[in-house]
mmCIF file of C-alpha atoms in Angstrom:
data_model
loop_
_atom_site.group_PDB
_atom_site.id
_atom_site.type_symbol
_atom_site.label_atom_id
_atom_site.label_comp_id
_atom_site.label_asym_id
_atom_site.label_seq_id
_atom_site.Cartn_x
_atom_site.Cartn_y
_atom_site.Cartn_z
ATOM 1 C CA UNK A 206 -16.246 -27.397 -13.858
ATOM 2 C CA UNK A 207 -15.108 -30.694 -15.526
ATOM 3 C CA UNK A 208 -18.418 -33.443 -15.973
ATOM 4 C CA UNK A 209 -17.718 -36.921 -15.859
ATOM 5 C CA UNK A 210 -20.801 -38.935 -18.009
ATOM 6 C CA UNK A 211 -21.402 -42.819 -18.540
ATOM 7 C CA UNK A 212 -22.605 -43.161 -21.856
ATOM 8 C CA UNK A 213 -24.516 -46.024 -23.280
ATOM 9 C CA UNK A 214 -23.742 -46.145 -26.666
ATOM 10 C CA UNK A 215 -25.126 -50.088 -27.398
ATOM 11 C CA UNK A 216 -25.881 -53.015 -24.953
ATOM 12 C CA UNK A 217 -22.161 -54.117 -25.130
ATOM 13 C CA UNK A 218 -20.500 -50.444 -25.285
ATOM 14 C CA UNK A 219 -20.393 -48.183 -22.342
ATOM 15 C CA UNK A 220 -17.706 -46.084 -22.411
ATOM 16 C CA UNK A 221 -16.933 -43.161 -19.945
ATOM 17 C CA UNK A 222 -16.796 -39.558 -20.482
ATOM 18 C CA UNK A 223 -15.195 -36.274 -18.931
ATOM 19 C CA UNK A 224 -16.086 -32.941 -20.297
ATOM 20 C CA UNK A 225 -13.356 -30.405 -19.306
ATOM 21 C CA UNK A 226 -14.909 -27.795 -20.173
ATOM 22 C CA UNK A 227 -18.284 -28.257 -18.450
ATOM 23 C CA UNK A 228 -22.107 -29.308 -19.780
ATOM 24 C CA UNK A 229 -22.998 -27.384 -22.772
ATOM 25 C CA UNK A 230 -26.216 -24.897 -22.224
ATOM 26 C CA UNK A 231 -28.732 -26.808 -24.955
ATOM 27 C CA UNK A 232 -29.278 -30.130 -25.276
ATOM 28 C CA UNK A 233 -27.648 -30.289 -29.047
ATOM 29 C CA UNK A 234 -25.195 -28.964 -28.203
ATOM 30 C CA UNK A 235 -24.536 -31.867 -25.577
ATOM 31 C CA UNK A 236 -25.048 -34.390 -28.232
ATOM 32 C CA UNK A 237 -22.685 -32.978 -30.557
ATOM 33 C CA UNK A 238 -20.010 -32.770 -28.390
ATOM 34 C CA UNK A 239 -20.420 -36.635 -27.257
ATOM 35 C CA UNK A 240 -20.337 -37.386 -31.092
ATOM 36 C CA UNK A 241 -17.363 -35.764 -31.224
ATOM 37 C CA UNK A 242 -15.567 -36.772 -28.358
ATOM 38 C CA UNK A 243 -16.917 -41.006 -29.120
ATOM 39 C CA UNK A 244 -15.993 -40.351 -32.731
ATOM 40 C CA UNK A 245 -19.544 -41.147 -33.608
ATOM 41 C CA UNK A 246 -21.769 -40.291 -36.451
ATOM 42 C CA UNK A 247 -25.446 -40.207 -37.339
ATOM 43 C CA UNK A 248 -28.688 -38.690 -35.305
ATOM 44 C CA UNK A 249 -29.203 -39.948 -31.942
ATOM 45 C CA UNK A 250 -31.361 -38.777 -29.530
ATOM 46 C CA UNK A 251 -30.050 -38.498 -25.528
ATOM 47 C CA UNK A 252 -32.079 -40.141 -22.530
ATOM 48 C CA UNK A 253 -31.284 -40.080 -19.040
ATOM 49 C CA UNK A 254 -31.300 -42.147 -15.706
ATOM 50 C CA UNK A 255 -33.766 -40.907 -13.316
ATOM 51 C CA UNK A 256 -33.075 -41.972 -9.789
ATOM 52 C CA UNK A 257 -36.246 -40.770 -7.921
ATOM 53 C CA UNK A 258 -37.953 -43.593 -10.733
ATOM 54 C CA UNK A 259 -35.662 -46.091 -9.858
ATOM 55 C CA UNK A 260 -32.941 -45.484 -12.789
ATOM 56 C CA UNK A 261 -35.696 -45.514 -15.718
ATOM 57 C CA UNK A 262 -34.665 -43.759 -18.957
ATOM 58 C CA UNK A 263 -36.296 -40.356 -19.548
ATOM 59 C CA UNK A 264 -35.830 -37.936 -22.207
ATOM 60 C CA UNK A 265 -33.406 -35.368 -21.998
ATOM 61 C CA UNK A 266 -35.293 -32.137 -22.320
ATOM 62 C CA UNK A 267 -32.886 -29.831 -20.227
ATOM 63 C CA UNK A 268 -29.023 -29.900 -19.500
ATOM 64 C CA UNK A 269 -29.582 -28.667 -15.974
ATOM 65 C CA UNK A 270 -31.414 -32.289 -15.711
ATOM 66 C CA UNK A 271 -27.899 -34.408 -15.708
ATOM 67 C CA UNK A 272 -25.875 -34.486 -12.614
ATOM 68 C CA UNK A 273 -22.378 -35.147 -12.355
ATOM 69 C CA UNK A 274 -21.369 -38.783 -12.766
ATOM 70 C CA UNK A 275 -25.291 -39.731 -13.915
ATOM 71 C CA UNK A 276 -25.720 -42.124 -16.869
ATOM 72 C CA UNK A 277 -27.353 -41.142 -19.935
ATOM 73 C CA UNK A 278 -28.021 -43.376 -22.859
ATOM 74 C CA UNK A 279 -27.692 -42.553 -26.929
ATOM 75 C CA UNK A 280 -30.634 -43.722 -28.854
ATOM 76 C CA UNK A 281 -30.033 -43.598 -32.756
ATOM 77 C CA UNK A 282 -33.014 -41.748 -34.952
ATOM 78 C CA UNK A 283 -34.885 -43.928 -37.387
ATOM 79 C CA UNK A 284 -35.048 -42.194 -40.771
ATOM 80 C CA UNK A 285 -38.816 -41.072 -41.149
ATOM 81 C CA UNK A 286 -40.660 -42.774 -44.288
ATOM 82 C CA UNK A 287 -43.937 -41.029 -45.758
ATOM 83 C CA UNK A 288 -45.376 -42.834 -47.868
ATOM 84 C CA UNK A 289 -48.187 -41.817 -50.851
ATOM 85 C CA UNK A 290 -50.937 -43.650 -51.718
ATOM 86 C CA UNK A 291 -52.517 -43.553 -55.210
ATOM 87 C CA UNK A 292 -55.811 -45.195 -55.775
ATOM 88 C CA UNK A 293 -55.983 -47.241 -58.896
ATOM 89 C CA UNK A 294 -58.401 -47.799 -61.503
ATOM 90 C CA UNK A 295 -60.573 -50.954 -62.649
ATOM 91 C CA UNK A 296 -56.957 -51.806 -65.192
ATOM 92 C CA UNK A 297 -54.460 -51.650 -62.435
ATOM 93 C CA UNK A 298 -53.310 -47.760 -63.078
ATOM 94 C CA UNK A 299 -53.242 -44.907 -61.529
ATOM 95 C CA UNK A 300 -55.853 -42.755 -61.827
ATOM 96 C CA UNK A 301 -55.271 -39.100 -63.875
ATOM 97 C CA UNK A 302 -55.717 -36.345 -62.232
ATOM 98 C CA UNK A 303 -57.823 -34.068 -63.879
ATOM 99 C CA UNK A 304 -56.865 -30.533 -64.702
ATOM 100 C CA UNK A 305 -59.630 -29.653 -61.746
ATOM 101 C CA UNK A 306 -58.018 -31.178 -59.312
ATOM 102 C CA UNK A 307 -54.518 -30.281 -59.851
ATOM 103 C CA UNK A 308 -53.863 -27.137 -57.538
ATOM 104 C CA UNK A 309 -51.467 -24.152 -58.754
ATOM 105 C CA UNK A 310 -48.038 -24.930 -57.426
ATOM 106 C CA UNK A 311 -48.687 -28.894 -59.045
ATOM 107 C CA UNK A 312 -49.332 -26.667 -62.210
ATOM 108 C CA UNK A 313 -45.811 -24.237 -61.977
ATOM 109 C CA UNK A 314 -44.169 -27.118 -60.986
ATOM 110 C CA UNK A 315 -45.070 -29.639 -64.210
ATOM 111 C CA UNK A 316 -44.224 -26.099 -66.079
ATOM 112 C CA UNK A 317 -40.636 -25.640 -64.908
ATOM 113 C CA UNK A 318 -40.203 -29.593 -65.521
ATOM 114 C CA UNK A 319 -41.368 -28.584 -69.159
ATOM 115 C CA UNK A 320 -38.808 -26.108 -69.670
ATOM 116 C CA UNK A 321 -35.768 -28.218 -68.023
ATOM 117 C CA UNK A 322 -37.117 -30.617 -70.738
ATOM 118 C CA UNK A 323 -36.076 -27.989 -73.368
ATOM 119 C CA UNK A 324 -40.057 -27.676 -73.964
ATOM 120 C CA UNK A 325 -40.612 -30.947 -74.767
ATOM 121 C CA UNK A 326 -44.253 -32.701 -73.811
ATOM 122 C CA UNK A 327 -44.993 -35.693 -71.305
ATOM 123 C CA UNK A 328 -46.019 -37.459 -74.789
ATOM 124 C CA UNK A 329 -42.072 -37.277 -75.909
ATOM 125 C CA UNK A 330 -40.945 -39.534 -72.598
ATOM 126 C CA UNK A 331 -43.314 -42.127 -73.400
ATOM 127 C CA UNK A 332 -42.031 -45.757 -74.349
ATOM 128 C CA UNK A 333 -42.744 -46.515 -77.585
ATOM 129 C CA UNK A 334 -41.717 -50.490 -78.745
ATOM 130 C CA UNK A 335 -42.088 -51.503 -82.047
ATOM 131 C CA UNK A 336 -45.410 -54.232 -83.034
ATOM 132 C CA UNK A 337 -43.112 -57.401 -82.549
ATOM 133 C CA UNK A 338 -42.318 -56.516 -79.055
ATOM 134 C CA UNK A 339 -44.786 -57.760 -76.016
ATOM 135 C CA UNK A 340 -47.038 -55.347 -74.814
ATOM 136 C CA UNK A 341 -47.477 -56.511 -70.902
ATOM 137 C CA UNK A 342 -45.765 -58.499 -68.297
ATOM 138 C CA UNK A 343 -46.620 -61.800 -66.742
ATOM 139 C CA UNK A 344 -50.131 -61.017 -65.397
ATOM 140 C CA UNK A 345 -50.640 -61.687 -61.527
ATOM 141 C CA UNK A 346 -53.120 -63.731 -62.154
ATOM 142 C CA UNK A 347 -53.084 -65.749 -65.938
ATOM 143 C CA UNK A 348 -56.443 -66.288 -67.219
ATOM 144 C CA UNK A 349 -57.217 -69.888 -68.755
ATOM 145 C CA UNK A 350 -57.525 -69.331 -72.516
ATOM 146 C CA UNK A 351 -61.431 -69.844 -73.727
ATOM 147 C CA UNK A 352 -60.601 -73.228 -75.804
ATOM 148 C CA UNK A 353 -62.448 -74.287 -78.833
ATOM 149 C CA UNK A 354 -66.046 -74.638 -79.106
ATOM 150 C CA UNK A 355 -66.125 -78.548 -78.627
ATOM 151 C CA UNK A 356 -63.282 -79.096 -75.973
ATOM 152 C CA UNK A 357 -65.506 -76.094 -73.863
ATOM 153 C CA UNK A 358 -68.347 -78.611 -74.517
ATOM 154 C CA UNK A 359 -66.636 -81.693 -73.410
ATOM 155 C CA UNK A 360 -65.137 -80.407 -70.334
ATOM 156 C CA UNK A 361 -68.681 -78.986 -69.392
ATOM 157 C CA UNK A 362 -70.189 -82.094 -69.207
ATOM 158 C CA UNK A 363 -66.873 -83.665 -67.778
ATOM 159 C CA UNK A 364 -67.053 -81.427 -64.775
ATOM 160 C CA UNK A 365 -71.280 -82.200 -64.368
ATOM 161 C CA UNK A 366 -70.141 -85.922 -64.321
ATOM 162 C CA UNK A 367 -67.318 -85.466 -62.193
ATOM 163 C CA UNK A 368 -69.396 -83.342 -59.247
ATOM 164 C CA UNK A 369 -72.124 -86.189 -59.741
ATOM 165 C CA UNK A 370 -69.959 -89.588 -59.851
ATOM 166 C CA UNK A 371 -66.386 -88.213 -58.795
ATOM 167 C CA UNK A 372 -65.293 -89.562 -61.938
ATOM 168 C CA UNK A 373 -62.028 -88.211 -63.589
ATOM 169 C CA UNK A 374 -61.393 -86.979 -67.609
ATOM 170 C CA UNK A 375 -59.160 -89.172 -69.425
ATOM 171 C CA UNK A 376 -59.443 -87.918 -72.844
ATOM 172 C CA UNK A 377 -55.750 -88.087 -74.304
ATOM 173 C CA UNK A 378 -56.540 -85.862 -77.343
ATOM 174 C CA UNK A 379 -58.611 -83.449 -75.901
ATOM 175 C CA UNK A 380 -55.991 -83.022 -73.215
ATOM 176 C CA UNK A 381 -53.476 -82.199 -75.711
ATOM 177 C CA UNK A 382 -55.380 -79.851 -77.452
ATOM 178 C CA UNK A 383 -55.800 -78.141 -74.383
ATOM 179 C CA UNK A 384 -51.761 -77.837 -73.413
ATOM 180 C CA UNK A 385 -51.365 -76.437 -77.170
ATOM 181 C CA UNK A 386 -53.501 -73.163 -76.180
ATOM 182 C CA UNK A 387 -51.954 -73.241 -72.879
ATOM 183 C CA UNK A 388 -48.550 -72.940 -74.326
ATOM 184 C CA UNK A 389 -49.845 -70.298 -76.664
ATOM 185 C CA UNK A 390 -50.723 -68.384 -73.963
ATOM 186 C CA UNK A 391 -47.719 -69.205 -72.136
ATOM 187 C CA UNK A 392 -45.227 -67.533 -74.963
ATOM 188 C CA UNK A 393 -47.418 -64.238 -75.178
ATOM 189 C CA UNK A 394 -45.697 -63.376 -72.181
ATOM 190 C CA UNK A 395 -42.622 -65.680 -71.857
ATOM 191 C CA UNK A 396 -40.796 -68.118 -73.724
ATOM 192 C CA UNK A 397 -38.829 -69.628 -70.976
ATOM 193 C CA UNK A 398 -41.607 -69.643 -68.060
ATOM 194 C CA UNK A 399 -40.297 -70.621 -64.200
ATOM 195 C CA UNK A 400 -42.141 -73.419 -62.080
ATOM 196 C CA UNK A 401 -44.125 -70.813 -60.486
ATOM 197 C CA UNK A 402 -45.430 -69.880 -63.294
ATOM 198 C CA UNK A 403 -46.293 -72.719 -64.696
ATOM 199 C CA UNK A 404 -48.005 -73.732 -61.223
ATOM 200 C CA UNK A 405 -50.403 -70.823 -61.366
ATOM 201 C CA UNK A 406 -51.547 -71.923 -64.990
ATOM 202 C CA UNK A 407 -52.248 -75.638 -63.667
ATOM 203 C CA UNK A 408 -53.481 -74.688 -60.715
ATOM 204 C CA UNK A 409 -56.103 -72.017 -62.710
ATOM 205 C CA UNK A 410 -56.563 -74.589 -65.062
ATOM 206 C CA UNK A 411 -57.919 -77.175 -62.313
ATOM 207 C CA UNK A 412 -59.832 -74.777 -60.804
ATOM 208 C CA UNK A 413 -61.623 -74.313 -64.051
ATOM 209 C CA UNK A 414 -62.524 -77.554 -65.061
ATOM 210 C CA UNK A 415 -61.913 -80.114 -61.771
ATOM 211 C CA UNK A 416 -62.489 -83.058 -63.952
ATOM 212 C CA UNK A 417 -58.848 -82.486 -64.961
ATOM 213 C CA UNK A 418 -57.625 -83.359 -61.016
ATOM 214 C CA UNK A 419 -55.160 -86.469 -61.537
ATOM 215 C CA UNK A 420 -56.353 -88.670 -58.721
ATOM 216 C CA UNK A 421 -52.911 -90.402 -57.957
ATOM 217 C CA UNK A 422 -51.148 -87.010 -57.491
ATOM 218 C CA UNK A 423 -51.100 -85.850 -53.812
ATOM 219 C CA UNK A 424 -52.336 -82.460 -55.425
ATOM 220 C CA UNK A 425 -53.839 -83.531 -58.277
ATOM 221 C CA UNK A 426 -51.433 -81.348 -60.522
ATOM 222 C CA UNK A 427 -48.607 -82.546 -60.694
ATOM 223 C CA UNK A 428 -48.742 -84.782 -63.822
ATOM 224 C CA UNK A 429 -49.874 -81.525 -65.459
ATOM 225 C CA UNK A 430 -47.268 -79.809 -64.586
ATOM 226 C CA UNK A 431 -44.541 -82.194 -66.379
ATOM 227 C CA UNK A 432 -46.332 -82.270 -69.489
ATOM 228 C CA UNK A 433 -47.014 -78.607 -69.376
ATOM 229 C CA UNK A 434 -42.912 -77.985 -69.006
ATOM 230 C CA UNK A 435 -42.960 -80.949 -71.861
ATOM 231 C CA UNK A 436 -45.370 -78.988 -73.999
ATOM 232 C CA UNK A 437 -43.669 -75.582 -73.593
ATOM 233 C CA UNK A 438 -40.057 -77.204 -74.677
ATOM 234 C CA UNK A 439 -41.594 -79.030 -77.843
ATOM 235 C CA UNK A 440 -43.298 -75.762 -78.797
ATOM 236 C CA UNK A 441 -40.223 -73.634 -78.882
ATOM 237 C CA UNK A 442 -38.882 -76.856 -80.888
ATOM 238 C CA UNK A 443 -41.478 -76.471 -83.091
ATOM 239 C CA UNK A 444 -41.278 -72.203 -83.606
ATOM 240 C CA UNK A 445 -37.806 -73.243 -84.111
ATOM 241 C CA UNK A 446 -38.257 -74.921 -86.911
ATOM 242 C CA UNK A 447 -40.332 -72.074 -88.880
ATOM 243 C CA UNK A 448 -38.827 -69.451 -90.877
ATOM 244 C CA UNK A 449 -40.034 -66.666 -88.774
ATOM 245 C CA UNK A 450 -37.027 -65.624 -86.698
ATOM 246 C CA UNK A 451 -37.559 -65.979 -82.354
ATOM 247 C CA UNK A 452 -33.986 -64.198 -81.065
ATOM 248 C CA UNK A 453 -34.678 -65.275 -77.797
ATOM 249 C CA UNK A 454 -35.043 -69.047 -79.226
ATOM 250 C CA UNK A 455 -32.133 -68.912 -81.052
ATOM 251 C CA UNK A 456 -29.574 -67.370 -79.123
ATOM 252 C CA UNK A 457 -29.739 -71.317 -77.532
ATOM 253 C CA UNK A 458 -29.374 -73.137 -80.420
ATOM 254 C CA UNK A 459 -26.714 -75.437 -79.635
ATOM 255 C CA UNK A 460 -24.916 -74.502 -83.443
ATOM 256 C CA UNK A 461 -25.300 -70.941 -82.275
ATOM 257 C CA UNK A 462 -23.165 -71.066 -78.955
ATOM 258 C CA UNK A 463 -19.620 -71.192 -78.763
ATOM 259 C CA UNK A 464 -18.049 -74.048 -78.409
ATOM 260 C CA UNK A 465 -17.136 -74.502 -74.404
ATOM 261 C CA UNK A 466 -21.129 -74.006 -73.739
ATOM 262 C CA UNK A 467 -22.285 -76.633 -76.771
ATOM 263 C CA UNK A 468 -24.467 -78.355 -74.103
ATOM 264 C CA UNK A 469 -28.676 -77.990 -73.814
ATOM 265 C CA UNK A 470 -28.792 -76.877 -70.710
ATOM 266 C CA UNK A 471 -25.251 -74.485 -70.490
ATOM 267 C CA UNK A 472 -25.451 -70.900 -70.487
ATOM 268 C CA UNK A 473 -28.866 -71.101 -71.033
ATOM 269 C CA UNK A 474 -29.875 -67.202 -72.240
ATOM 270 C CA UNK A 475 -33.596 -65.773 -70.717
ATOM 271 C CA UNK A 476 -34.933 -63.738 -68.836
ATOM 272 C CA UNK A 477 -33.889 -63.703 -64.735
ATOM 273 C CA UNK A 478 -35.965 -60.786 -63.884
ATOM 274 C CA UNK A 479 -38.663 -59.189 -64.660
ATOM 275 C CA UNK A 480 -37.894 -58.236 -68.571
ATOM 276 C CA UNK A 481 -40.826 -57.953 -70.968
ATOM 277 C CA UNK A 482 -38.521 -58.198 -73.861
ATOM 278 C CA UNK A 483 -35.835 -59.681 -73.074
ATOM 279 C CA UNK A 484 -34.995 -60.306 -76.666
ATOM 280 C CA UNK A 485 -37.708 -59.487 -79.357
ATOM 281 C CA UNK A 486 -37.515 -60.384 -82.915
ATOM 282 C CA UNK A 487 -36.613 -57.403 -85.270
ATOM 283 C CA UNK A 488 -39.964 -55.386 -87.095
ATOM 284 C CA UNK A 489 -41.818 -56.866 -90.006
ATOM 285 C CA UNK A 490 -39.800 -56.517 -92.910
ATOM 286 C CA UNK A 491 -36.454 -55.327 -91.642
ATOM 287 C CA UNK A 492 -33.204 -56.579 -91.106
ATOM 288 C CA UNK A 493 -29.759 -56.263 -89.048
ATOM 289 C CA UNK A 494 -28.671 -54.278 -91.892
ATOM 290 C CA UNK A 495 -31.386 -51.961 -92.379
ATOM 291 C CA UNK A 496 -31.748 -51.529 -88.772
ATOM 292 C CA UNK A 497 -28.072 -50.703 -88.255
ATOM 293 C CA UNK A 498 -28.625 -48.273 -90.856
ATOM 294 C CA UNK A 499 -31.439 -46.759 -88.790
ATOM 295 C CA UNK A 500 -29.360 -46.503 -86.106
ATOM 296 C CA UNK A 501 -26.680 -44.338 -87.592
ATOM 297 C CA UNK A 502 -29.225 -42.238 -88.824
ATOM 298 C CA UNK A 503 -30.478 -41.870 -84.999
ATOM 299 C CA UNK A 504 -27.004 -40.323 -84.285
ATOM 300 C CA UNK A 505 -26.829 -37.877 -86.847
ATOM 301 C CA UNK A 506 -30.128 -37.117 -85.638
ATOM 302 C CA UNK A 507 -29.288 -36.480 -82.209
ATOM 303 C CA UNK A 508 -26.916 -33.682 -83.155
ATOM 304 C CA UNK A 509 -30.277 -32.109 -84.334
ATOM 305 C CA UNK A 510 -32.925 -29.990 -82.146
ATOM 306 C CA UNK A 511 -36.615 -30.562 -81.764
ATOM 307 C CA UNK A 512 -36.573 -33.411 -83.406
ATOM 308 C CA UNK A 513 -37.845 -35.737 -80.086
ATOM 309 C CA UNK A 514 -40.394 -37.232 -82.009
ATOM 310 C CA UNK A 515 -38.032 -38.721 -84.829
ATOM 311 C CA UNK A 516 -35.472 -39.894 -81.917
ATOM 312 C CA UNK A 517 -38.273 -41.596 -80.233
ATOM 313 C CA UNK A 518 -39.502 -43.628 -83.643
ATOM 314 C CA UNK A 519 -35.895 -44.364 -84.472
ATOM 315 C CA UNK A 520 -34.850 -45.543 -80.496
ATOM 316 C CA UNK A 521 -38.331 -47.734 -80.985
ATOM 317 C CA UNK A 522 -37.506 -49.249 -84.081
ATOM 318 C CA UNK A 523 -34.008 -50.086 -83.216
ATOM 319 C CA UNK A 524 -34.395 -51.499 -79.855
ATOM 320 C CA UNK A 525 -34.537 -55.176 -80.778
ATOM 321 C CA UNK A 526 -31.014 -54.470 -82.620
ATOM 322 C CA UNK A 527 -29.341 -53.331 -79.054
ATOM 323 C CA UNK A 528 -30.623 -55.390 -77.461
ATOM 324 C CA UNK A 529 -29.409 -58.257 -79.127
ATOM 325 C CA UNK A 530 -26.062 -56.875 -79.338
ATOM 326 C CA UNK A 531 -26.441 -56.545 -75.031
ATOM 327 C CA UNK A 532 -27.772 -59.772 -75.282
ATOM 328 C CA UNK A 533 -25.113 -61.797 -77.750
ATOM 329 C CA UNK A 534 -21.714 -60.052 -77.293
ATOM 330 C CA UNK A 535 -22.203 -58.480 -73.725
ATOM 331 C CA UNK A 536 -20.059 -56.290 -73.944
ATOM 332 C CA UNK A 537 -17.250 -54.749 -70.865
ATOM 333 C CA UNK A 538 -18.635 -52.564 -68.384
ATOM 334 C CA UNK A 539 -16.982 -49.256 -69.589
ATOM 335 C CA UNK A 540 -18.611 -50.071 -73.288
ATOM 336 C CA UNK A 541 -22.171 -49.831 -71.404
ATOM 337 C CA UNK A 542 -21.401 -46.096 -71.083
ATOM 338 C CA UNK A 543 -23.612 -45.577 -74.582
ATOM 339 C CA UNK A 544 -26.749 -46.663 -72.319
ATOM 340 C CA UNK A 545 -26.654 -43.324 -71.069
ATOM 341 C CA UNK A 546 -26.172 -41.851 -74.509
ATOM 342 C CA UNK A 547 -29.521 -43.412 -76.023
ATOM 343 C CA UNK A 548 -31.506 -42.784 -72.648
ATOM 344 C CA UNK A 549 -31.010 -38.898 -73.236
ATOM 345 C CA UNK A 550 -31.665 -39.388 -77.126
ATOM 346 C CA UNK A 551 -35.294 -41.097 -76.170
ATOM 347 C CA UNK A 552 -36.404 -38.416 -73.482
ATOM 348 C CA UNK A 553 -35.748 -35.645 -75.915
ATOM 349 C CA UNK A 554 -32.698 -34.414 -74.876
ATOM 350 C CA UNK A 555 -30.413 -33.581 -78.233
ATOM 351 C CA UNK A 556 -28.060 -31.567 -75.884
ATOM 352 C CA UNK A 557 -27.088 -33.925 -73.772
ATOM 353 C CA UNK A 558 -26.612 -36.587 -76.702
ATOM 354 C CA UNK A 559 -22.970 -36.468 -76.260
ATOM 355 C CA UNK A 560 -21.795 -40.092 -77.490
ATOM 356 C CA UNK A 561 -19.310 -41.086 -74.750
ATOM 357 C CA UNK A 562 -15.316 -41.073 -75.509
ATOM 358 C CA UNK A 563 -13.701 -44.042 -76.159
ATOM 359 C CA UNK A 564 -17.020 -46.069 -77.084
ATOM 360 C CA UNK A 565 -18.504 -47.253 -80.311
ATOM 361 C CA UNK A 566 -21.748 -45.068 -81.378
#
């Protein structure tokens, strides 16, 4: 017999529906064919007005529950999330599981990732950057460096005086000798470091030694956070100036940029992210053309097998190379197909080492 239902599909959409053909047997079943018939698509789940509880919603658990002409109400299903939690060690990682605790099927299935991997080891996907690259990201929480043996002193007694008298340290020189090792610090992580940043070190700093607190700021901080951004500019000035090369210094010299973005503060090149090494100088004693050699070597080698180990010393070595050719020329999206090329080359993957067509290798 044909079933007329009024279906709530949202708070503003209620639409009406007749089933020719009669209420399906299962519950599903229903669903699907109001899906169908409203053109809709997902997982919903079905509820239903119950009159003898004065028209609350109840779950449809049985067809033979819906009357003709009742009201029943879609409800979409929320994807389910599981999440896994791993406890971490005293450094910040994850602790390894031992061979102990790792139960059989863990075992067969790290051993059929092996052989997909064409046998190579866990050791052969690890990131390997050469010694002029940073090591570690912008620490949570940046540690004021331990200065030199008589600024330590002279702050020591600064802070007894200041929690005894309230009196501030004015010490021009020793404050500046104090920004140096904080800029130091500073460009072990980052050249170019945000306000945020640069807050955190002041505020650590002040929290160290109080007798540093500026009393005409409103925080106390903010005068050392101008000469801090001060500090960090004429230091990059200064590593400028050396004959050590800094890439990501460079690429902003004004000489360097072309000439529509000749301006300080146009087209400024660093990091937006989170990137570590955003553009490292290239290893101790080698060059663009000695690294370009190395990296034509790295593509004969890929046409090689079980050689992963030589890929992976070659893809170090050469890093700071691509990545100042990403970097300097950025080059067109369909160029960018090579990133997949060298991403195969450094997990050990020879076979797949197909350059792409079309693309410079």
């Amino acid at each position: 017999m044909p079933f007329q239902l009024r279906v709530i599909v949202a708070e503003h959409d209620i639409r009406k529906l007749k089933l020719q053909s009669g209420v399906p047997d299962t519950v599903e079943g229903l669903v699907s064919v109001i899906l169908e018939e409203l053109q809709l698509h997902g997982e919903f789940g079905l509820l239903y007005e119950d009159k003898d509880f004065g028209n609350e919603f109840f779950s449809v658990i049985s067809t033979a529950d819906l009357e003709d002409m009742a009201t029943v109400k879609l409800v979409r299903k929320e994807p389910v999330l599981s999440l896994d939690f791993v406890p971490l060690n005293e450094s910040g990682l994850p602790h390894t599981t031992t061979s102990g605790d790792m139960s059989a099927a863990d075992e067969s299935e790290d051993s059929a990732l092996a052989e997909d991997d064409g046998g190579s080891s866990s050791s052969n996907n690890t990131i390997i950057l050469p010694a002029s690259c940073r090591t570690a990201p912008w620490p949570a929480e940046l540690e004021v460096p331990t200065f030199s043996r008589d600024i330590e002193m002279t702050l020591a007694e600064a802070n007894m005086i200041h929690q005894t008298s309230g009196r501030h340290f004015n010490d021009a020189s020793i404050k500046s000798a104090a920004m140096q090792d904080l800029a130091k610090a500073i460009f072990s992580y980052t050249a170019y470091p945000s306000n945020v940043q640069i807050i955190s070190v002041v505020e650590d700093l002040v929290e160290k030694f109080p007798c540093l607190k500026e009393p005409g700021s409103f925080s106390g901080m903010y005068g050392w956070q101008q000469r801090l951004k001060y500090k960090m500019h004429n230091y990059r000035t200064m590593l400028k100036s050396r004959k050590f090369a800094y890439p990501e210094l460079e690429v902003n010299v004004l000489k360097k940029k072309k000439p529509g973005n000749s301006a300080p503060a146009k087209n400024v090149r660093k990091p937006k992210k989170a990137e570590v090494n955003y553009l490292p100088p290239h290893p101790s004693g080698e060059s663009k053309e000695t690294l370009e050699r190395e990296r034509l070597e790295l593509v004969e080698e890929t046409k090689k097998r079980n050689n992963a180990k030589l890929i992976a010393e070659k893809m170090a070595k050469t890093f700071p190379l691509r990545r100042m050719e990403v970097v300097t020329e950025c080059p067109a999206a369909h160029e960018t197909a090579i990133v997949a090329f060298f991403k195969h080359c450094s997990l050990g993957r020879p076979d797949l080492c197909t350059p792409p067509t079309g693309g410079a290798t």
